[in-house]
XYZ file of C-alpha atoms in Angstrom:
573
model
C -32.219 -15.660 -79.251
C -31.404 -19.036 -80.778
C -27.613 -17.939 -81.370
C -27.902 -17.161 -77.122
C -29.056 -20.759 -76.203
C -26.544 -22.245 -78.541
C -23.374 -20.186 -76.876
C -25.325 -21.486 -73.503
C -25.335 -25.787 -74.669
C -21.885 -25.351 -75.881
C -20.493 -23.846 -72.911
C -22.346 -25.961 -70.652
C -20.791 -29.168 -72.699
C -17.367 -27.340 -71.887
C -17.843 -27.974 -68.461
C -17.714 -31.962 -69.161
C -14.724 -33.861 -69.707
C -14.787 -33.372 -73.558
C -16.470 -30.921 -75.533
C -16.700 -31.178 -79.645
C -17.106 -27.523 -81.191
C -16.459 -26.857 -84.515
C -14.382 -23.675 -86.042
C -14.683 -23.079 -89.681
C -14.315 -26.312 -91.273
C -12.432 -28.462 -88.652
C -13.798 -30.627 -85.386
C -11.877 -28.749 -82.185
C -12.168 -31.352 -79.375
C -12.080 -29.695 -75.573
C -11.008 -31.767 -72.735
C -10.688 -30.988 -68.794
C -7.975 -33.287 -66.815
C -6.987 -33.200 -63.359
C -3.771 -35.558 -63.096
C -3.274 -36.736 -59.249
C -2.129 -40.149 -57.055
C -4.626 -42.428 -56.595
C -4.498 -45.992 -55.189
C -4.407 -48.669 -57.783
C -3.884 -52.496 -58.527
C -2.698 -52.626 -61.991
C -1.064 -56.147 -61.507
C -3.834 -57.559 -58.390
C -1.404 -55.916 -56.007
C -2.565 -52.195 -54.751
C -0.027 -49.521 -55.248
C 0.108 -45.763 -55.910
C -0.674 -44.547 -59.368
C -0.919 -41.448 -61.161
C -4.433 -41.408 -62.959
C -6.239 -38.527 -64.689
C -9.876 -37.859 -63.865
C -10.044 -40.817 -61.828
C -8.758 -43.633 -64.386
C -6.099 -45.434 -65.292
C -4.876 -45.472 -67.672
C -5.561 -42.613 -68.621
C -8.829 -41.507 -70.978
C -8.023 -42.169 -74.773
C -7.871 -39.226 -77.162
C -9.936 -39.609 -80.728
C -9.819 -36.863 -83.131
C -9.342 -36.733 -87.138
C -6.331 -35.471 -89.113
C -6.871 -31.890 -89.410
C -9.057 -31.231 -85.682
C -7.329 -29.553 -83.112
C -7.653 -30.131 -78.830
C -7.981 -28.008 -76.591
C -6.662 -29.559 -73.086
C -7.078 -28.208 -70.029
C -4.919 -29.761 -67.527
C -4.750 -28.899 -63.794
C -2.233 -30.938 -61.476
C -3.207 -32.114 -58.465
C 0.280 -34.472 -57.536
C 0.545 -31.844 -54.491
C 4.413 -31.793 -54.007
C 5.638 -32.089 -58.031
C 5.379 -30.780 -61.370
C 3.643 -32.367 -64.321
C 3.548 -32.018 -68.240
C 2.853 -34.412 -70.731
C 3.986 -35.160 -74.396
C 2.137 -36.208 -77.191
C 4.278 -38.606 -78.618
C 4.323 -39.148 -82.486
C 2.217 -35.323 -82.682
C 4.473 -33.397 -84.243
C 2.947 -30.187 -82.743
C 3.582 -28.357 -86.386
C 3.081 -24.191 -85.430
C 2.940 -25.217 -81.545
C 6.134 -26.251 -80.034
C 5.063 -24.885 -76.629
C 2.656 -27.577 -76.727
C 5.320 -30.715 -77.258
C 4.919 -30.868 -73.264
C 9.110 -31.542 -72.009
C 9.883 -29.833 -69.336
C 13.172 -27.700 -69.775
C 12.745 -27.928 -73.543
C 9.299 -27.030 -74.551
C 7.696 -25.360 -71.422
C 7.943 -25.169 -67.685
C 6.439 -27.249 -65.344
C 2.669 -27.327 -64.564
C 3.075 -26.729 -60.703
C 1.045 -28.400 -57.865
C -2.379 -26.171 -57.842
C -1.647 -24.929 -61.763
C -3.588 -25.137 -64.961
C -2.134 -25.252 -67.960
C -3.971 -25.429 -71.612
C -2.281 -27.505 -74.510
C -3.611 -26.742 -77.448
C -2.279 -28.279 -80.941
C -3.143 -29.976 -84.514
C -3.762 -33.562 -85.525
C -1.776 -33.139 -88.638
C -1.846 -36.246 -89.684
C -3.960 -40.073 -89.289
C -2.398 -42.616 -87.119
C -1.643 -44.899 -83.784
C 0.195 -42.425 -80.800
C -0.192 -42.266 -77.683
C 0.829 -39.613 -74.553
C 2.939 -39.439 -71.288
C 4.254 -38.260 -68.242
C 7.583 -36.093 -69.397
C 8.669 -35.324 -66.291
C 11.205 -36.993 -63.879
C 9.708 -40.470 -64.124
C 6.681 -40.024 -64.366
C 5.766 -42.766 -67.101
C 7.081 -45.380 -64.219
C 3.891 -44.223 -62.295
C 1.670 -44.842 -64.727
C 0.933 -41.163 -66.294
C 0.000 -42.452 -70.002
C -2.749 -43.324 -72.294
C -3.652 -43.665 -76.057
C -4.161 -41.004 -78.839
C -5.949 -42.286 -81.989
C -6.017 -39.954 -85.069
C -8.667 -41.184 -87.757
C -8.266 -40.345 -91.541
C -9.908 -36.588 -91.996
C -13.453 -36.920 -93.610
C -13.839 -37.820 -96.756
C -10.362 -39.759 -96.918
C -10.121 -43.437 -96.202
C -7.392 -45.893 -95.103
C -5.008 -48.145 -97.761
C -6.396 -51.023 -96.231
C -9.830 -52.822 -95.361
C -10.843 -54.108 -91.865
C -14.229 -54.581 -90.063
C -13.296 -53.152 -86.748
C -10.405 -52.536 -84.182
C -9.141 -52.925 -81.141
C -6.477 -50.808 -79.070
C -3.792 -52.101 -77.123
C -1.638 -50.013 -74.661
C 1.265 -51.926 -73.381
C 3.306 -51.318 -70.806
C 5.571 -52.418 -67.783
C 4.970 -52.041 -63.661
C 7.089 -51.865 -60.629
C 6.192 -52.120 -57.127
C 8.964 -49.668 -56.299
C 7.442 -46.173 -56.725
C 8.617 -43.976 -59.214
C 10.516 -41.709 -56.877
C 12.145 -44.650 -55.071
C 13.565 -45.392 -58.712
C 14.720 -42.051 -58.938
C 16.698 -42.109 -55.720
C 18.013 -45.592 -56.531
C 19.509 -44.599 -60.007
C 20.911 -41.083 -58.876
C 22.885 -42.797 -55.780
C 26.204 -44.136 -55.352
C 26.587 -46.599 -55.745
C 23.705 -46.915 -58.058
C 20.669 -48.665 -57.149
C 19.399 -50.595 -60.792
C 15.417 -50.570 -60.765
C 15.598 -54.146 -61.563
C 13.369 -55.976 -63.744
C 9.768 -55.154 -64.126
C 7.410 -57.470 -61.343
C 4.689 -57.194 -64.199
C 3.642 -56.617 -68.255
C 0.484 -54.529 -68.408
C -2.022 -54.902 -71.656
C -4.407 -51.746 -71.538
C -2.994 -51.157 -67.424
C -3.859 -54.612 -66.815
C -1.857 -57.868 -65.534
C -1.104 -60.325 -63.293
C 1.317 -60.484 -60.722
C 3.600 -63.605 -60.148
C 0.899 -65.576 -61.758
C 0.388 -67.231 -65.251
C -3.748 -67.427 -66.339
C -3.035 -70.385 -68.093
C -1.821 -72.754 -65.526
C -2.625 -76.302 -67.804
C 0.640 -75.037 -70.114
C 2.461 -73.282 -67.212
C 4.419 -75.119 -64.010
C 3.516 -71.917 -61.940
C 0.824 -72.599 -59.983
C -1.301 -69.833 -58.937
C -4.986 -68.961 -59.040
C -6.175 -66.119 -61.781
C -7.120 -62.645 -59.792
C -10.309 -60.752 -60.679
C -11.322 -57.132 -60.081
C -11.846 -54.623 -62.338
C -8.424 -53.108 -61.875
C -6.473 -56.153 -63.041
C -9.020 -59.333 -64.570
C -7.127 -59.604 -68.217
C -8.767 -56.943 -70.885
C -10.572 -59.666 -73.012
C -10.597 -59.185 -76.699
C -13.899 -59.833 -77.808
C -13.800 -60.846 -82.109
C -16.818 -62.207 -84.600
C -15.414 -65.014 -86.828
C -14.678 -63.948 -90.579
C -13.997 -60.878 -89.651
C -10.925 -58.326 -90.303
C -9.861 -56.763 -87.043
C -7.159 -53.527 -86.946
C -5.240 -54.086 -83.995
C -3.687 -50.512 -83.105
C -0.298 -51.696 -80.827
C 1.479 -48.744 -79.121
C 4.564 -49.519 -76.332
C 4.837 -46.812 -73.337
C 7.418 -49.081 -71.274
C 9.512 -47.370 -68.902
C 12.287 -50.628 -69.489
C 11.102 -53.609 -71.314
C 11.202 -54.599 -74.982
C 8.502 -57.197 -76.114
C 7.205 -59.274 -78.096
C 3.205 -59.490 -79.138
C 1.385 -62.823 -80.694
C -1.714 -64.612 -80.868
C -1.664 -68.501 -81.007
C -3.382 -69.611 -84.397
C -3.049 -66.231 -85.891
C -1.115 -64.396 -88.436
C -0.568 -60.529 -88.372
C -0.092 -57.840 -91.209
C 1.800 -55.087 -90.362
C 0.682 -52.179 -92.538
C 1.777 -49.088 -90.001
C 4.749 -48.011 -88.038
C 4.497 -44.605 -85.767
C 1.723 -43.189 -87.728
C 3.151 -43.904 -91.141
C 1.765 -46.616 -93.434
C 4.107 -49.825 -94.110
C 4.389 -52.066 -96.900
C 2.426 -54.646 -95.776
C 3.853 -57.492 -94.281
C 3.103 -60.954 -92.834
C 4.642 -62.007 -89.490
C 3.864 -64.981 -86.762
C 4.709 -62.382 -83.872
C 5.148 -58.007 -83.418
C 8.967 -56.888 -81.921
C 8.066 -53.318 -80.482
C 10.251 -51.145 -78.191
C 9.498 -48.576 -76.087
C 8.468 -45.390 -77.766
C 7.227 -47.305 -80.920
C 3.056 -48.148 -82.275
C 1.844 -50.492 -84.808
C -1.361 -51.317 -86.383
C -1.906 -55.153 -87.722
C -4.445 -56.712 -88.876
C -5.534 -60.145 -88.261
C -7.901 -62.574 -89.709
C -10.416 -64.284 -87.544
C -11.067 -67.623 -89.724
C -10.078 -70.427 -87.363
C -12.405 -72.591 -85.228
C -14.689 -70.973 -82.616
C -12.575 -71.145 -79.391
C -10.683 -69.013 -77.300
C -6.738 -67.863 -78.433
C -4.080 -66.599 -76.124
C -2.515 -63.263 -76.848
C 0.457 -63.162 -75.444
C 3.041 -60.078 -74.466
C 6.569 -61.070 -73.280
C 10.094 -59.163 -72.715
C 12.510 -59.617 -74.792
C 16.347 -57.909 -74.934
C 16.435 -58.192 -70.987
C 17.348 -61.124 -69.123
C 14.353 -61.132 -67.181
C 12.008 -63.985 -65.160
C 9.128 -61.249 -65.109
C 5.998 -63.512 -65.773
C 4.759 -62.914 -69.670
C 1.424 -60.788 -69.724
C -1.502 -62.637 -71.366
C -5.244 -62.583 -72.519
C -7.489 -64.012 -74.359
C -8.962 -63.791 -78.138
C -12.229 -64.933 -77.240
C -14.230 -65.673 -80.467
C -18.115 -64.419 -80.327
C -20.205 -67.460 -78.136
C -17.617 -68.938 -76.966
C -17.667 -69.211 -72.662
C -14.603 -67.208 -71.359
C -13.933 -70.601 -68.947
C -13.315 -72.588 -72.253
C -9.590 -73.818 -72.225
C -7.840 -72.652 -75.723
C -6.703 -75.013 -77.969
C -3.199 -74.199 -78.464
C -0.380 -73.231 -75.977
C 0.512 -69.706 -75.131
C 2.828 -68.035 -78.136
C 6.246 -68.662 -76.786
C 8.483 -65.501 -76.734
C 11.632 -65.363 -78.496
C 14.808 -65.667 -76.959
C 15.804 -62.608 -75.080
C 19.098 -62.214 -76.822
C 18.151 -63.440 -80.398
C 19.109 -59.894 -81.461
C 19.537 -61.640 -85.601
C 15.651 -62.326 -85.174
C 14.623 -58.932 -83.911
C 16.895 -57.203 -86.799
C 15.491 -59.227 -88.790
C 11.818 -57.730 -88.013
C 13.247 -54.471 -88.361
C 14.913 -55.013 -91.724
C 11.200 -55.871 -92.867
C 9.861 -52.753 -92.422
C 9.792 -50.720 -95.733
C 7.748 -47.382 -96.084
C 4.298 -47.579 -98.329
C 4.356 -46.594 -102.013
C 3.519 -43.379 -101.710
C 5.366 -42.301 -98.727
C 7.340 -39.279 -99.335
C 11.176 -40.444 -99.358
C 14.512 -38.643 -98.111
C 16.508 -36.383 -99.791
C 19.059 -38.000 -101.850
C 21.796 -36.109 -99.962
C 22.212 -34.995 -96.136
C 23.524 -31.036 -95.164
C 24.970 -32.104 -92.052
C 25.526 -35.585 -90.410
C 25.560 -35.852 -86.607
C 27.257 -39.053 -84.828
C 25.929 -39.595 -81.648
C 27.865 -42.714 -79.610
C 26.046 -43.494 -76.656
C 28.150 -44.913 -73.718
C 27.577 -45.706 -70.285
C 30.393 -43.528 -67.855
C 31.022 -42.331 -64.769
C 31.091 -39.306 -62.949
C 32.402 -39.380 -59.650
C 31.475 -42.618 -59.425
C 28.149 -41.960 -60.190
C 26.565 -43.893 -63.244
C 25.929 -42.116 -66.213
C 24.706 -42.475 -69.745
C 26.107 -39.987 -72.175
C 26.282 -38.782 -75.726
C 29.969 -37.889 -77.451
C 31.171 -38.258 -73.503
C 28.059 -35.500 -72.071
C 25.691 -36.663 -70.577
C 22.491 -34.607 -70.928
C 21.266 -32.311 -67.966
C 18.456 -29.853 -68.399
C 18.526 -26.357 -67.838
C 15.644 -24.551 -65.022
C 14.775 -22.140 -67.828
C 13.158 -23.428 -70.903
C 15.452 -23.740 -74.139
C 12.414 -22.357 -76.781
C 12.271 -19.798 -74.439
C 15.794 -18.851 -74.082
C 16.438 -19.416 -77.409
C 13.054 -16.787 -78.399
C 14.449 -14.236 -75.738
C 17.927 -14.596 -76.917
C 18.815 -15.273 -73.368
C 22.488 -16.728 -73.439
C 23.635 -17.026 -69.644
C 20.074 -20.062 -69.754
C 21.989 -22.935 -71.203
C 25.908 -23.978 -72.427
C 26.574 -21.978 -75.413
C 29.359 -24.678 -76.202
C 28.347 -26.382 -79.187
C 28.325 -30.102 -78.473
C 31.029 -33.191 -80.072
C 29.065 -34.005 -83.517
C 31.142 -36.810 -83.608
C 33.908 -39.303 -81.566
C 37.398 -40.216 -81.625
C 38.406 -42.430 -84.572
C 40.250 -44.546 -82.424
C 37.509 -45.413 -79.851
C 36.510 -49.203 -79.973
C 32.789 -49.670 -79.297
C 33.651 -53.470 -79.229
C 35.246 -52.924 -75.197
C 34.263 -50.420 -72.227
C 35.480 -47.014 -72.496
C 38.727 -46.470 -71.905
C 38.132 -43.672 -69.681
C 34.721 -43.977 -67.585
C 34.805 -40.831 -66.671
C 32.506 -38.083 -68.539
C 30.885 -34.964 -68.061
C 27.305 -33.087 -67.824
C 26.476 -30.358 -70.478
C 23.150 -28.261 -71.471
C 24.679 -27.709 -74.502
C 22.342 -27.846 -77.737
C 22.524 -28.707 -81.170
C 21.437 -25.823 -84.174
C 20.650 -26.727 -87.095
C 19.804 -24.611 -90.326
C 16.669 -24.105 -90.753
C 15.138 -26.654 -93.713
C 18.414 -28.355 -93.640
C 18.915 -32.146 -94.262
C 20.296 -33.693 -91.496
C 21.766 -37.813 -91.123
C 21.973 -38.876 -87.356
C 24.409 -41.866 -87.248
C 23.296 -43.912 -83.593
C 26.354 -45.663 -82.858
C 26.000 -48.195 -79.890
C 28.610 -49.156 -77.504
C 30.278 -51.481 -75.275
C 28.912 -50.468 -71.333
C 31.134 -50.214 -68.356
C 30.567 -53.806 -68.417
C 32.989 -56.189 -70.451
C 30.968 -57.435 -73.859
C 27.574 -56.008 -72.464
C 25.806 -53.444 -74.959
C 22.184 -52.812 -74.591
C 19.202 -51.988 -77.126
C 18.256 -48.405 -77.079
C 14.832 -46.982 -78.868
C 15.512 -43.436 -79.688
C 12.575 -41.031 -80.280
C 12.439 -38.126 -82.073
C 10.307 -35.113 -81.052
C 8.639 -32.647 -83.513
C 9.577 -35.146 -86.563
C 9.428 -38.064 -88.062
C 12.439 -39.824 -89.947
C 13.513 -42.007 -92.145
C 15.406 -44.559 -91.191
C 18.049 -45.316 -94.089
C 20.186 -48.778 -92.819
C 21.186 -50.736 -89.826
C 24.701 -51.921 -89.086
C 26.899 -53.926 -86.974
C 30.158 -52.612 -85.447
C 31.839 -48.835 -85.832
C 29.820 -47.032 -88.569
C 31.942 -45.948 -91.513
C 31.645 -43.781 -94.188
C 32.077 -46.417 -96.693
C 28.607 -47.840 -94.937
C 27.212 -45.001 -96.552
C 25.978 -47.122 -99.701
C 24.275 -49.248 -98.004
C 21.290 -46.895 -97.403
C 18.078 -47.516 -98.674
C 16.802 -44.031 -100.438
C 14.222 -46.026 -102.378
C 11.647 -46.882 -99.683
C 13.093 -46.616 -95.755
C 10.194 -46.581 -93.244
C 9.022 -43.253 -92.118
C 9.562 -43.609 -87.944
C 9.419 -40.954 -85.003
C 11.471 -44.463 -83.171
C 14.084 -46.197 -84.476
C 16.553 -49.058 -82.566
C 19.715 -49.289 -82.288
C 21.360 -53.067 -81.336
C 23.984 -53.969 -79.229
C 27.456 -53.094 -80.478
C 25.659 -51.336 -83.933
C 24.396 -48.576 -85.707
C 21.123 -47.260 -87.157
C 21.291 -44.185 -89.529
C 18.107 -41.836 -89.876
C 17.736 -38.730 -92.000
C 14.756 -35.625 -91.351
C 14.487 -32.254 -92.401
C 14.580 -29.538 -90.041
C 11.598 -27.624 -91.574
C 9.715 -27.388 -87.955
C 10.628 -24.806 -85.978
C 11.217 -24.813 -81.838
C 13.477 -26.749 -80.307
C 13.016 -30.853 -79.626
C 13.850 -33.925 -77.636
C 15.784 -36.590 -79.485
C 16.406 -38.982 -76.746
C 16.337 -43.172 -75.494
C 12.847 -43.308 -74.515
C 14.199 -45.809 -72.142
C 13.255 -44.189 -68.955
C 15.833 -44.822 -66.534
C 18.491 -44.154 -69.496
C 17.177 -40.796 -70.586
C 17.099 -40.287 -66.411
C 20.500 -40.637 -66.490
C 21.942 -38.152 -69.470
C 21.327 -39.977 -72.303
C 19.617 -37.540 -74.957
C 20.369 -34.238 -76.788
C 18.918 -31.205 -77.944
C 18.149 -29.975 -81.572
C 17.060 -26.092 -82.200
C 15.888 -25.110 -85.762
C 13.844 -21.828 -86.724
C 13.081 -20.434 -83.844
C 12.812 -17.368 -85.100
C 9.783 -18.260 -86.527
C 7.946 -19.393 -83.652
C 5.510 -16.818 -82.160
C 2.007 -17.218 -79.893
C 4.188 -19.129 -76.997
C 1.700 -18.657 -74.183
C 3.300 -16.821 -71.146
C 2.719 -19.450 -68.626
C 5.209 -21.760 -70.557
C 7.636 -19.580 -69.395
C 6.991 -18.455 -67.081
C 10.203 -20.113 -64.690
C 13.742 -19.638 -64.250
C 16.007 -16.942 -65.811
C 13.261 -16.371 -68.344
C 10.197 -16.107 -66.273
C 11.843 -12.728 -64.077
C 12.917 -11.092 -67.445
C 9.773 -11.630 -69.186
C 7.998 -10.413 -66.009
C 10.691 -7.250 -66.093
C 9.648 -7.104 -70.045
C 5.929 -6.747 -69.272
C 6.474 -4.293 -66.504
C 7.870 -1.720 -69.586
């Protein structure tokens, strides 16, 4: 009878927004979403959101390495498709569960529910979002936290934390962007109007107006009043950092306060000391700060950086335990770097060194890849692409196709692995003009492979951009920077001895950035600029390892284009 009215309590907690059951020896955490517009004043000024379960952003995930969750996600946008990826999980045994659409599933149709299930494999600071059309523009993101499993502890001591979730806003909606950037000729989505710290800001308006010449008067509300951060003095505080920007690339500081870095996309760092954070879009950090100066209040301060941009710098406040919120701080808001000091950004980068410990690379690569990424035309539409293709997704799913063997889903062409000698990134392309592809990259299963990221000159004379690649279904290492054409002779400068351990790396204007994983997980995953309105435009590829060895793909994944009337056909017989 007791076993009855347990199975009753635990069902009953199923019907909540989270439910905590346990298998055999792991915590499985069960969550119910509906993901839908909702009005919403992120920066003070009401706009159109897309919120799950009535929030935004949306709920934060907290598990331990080793539990597993058990989502249960039902769209209610009406008139569009949804899925969402779990950025930095590596969804080890679950590709189907990596949430792209095209790549990893189908999309989760107005009126549909859809069940991600997958493992926390490992402790750290992610977060998830909207990986459809642009769907991050609108706001579809939140925060995943992964604890140490039980029993284990972290390499480094604090008293508490705090989460930050950071992130730019436009009052254009997402699908005006999309129209603007696939016309001709293009229509740029322009700067962002506002920074957001935890889906908060302020529009057009400074909160501290006695350092500022703006004049303006802070805006309350719920929606938008500035997420406080609320510390004890003496204290060590974890600050877990992650970036979901659509555009920008920022900087993070507190006046009167020093930050160690000690992790980098889920992967401990050697720690580090630094006066201010550079993070891109794509990446997560955890720092720790001391609180051991004076009672007061501290600005925290989030600006862009690597944009020429007037949008207004997003800040908060510190606020040390008893002291009133209405206290002026002592010190002037952090001032943010220089947008195009790219030697002081590289120079953050080049600090960050993987954690004794940390597994490192092979000594030697299989197979080296050389993406260049350039911006092109195609009748006279703007386009990003990779090796001169620019990226456009099939309607049937590649893990699919690729299980099913169906050929006629995708280009069978195997894509450039590499450019013209002769091509100077140092001036615009030659020829503008380019071409789409579906085309995929295979790689041998457990194989080493070296991605070179070279950057390029735009359609623009002497403009080249910053571009935060992500990798799905891995993490990386990444072995060197450099300025210019890579060369092979560039080769010994890679560090084998301790590179960081990154699911996003940077490359810099007119440089490269060379990374090394092994393809030991099979399915087939994303590696694209987790710049939104880039990746919108072509500029990603494809890699496909092992899938021969992925089983359990649930049908509804499928369930669309060529695949989803064959495997229909299949189950008829």
């Amino acid at each position: 009878m007791r076993k009855w009215v347990k199975l009753v309590l635990m069902l009953f907690m199923c019907l909540k927004e989270t439910c905590f059951c346990f298998g055999s020896d792991k915590l499985r955490h069960f969550y119910k979403w509906e993901v839908e517009y909702m009005f919403w004043s992120p920066d003070c000024v009401e706009n159109i959101v897309i919120g799950i379960n009535g929030r935004f952003p949306g709920p934060t995930i907290r598990a331990r390495a080793g539990d597993t969750i058990h989502l249960q996600l039902t769209n209610k946008l009406l008139t569009e498709g949804v899925v969402i990826h779990w950025h930095g999980i590596r969804q080890l045994g679950t590709p189907w569960a990596d949430g792209t659409i095209s790549i990893s599933q189908c999309a989760i149709n107005p009126g549909e529910t859809f069940t991600y299930r997958f493992l926390l494999d490992k402790a750290g600071t992610y977060f998830y979002h909207g990986h459809y059309g642009m769907q991050r523009s609108a706001g579809l993101y939140g925060m995943l936290i992964v604890d140490v499993a039980e029993g284990e502890s972290e390499p480094f001591h604090y008293n508490d934390e705090i989460n930050l979730l950071l992130s730019d806003w436009w009052h254009q909606s997402s699908h005006h962007q999309e129209v603007g950037l696939s016309s001709n000729p293009m229509r740029w989505i322009g700067e962002p109007q506002s920074l957001l710290i935890n889906g908060r800001g302020q529009y057009n308006c400074s909160i501290a107006p006695k350092f500022s010449k703006q004049k303006c008067h802070l805006k309350g509300g719920e929606q938008c009043a500035p997420p406080i951060l609320n510390v004890q003095r003496n204290k060590i505080y974890r600050l877990r950092i992650a970036s979901t920007t659509a555009l920008a690339s920022l900087n993070f500081a507190i006046s009167g306060h020093k930050m160690v870095v000690v992790e980098a996309d889920g992967n401990y760092v050697k720690p580090f000391e630094t006066n201010d954070l550079y993070i891109y879009s794509g990446e997560s950090y955890s720092v720790l700060i001391t609180t051991n100066q004076t009672i007061g209040n501290y600005w925290v301060s989030v600006g862009q950086v690597a944009r020429n941009s007037n949008t207004t710098q997003a800040l908060t406040l510190l606020n040390y335990h008893k002291t009133p919120l209405q206290n002026p701080p002592f010190l002037p808001p952090p001032i943010t770097p220089k947008w195009d000091d790219f030697q002081r950004a590289k120079t953050f980068s080049g600090r960050i060194f993987a954690r004794i410990g940390t597994p490192q690379p092979p000594k030697k690569h299989d197979r080296r890849i050389i993406l260049l990424n350039t911006q092109n035309r195609i009748h006279g539409y703007t386009k990003w692409a990779i090796n001169n293709v620019s990226l456009v997704l099939p309607t049937t799913p590649y893990l699919g196709s690729m299980k099913y063997r169906l050929k006629d889903a995708f280009d069978q062409a195997n894509p450039p692995e590499k450019f013209a000698e002769n091509y100077n990134v140092m001036e615009p392309p030659p020829n503008p003009n380019t071409t789409t592809g579906s085309g995929i990259y295979r790689l041998d299963y457990k194989s080493t492979v070296d991605v070179i990221l070279q950057n390029a000159n735009m359609l623009k004379n002497g403009a080249s951009e910053v571009h935060p690649w992500h990798l799905h279904g891995h993490d990386f290492w990444v072995l060197g920077y450099g300025e210019g054409k890579f060369r092979e002779e560039d080769e010994i400068k890679f560090n084998l001895k301790n590179p960081a351990l990154r699911n996003t790396a940077m490359v810099f204007p007119h440089g490269w950035t060379a990374l090394r994983f092994v393809a030991d997980n099979p399915g087939v995953w994303a590696f694209h600029c987790h710049i939104e309105p880039h990746l919108h435009l072509g500029m990603g590829v494809v890699f496909a390892e092992g899938v021969q060895h992925v089983g359990g793909i649930p049908n509804e994944a499928l369930a669309c284009g060529l695949i989803g009337r064959r495997f229909m056909d299949f189950e008829k017989h």
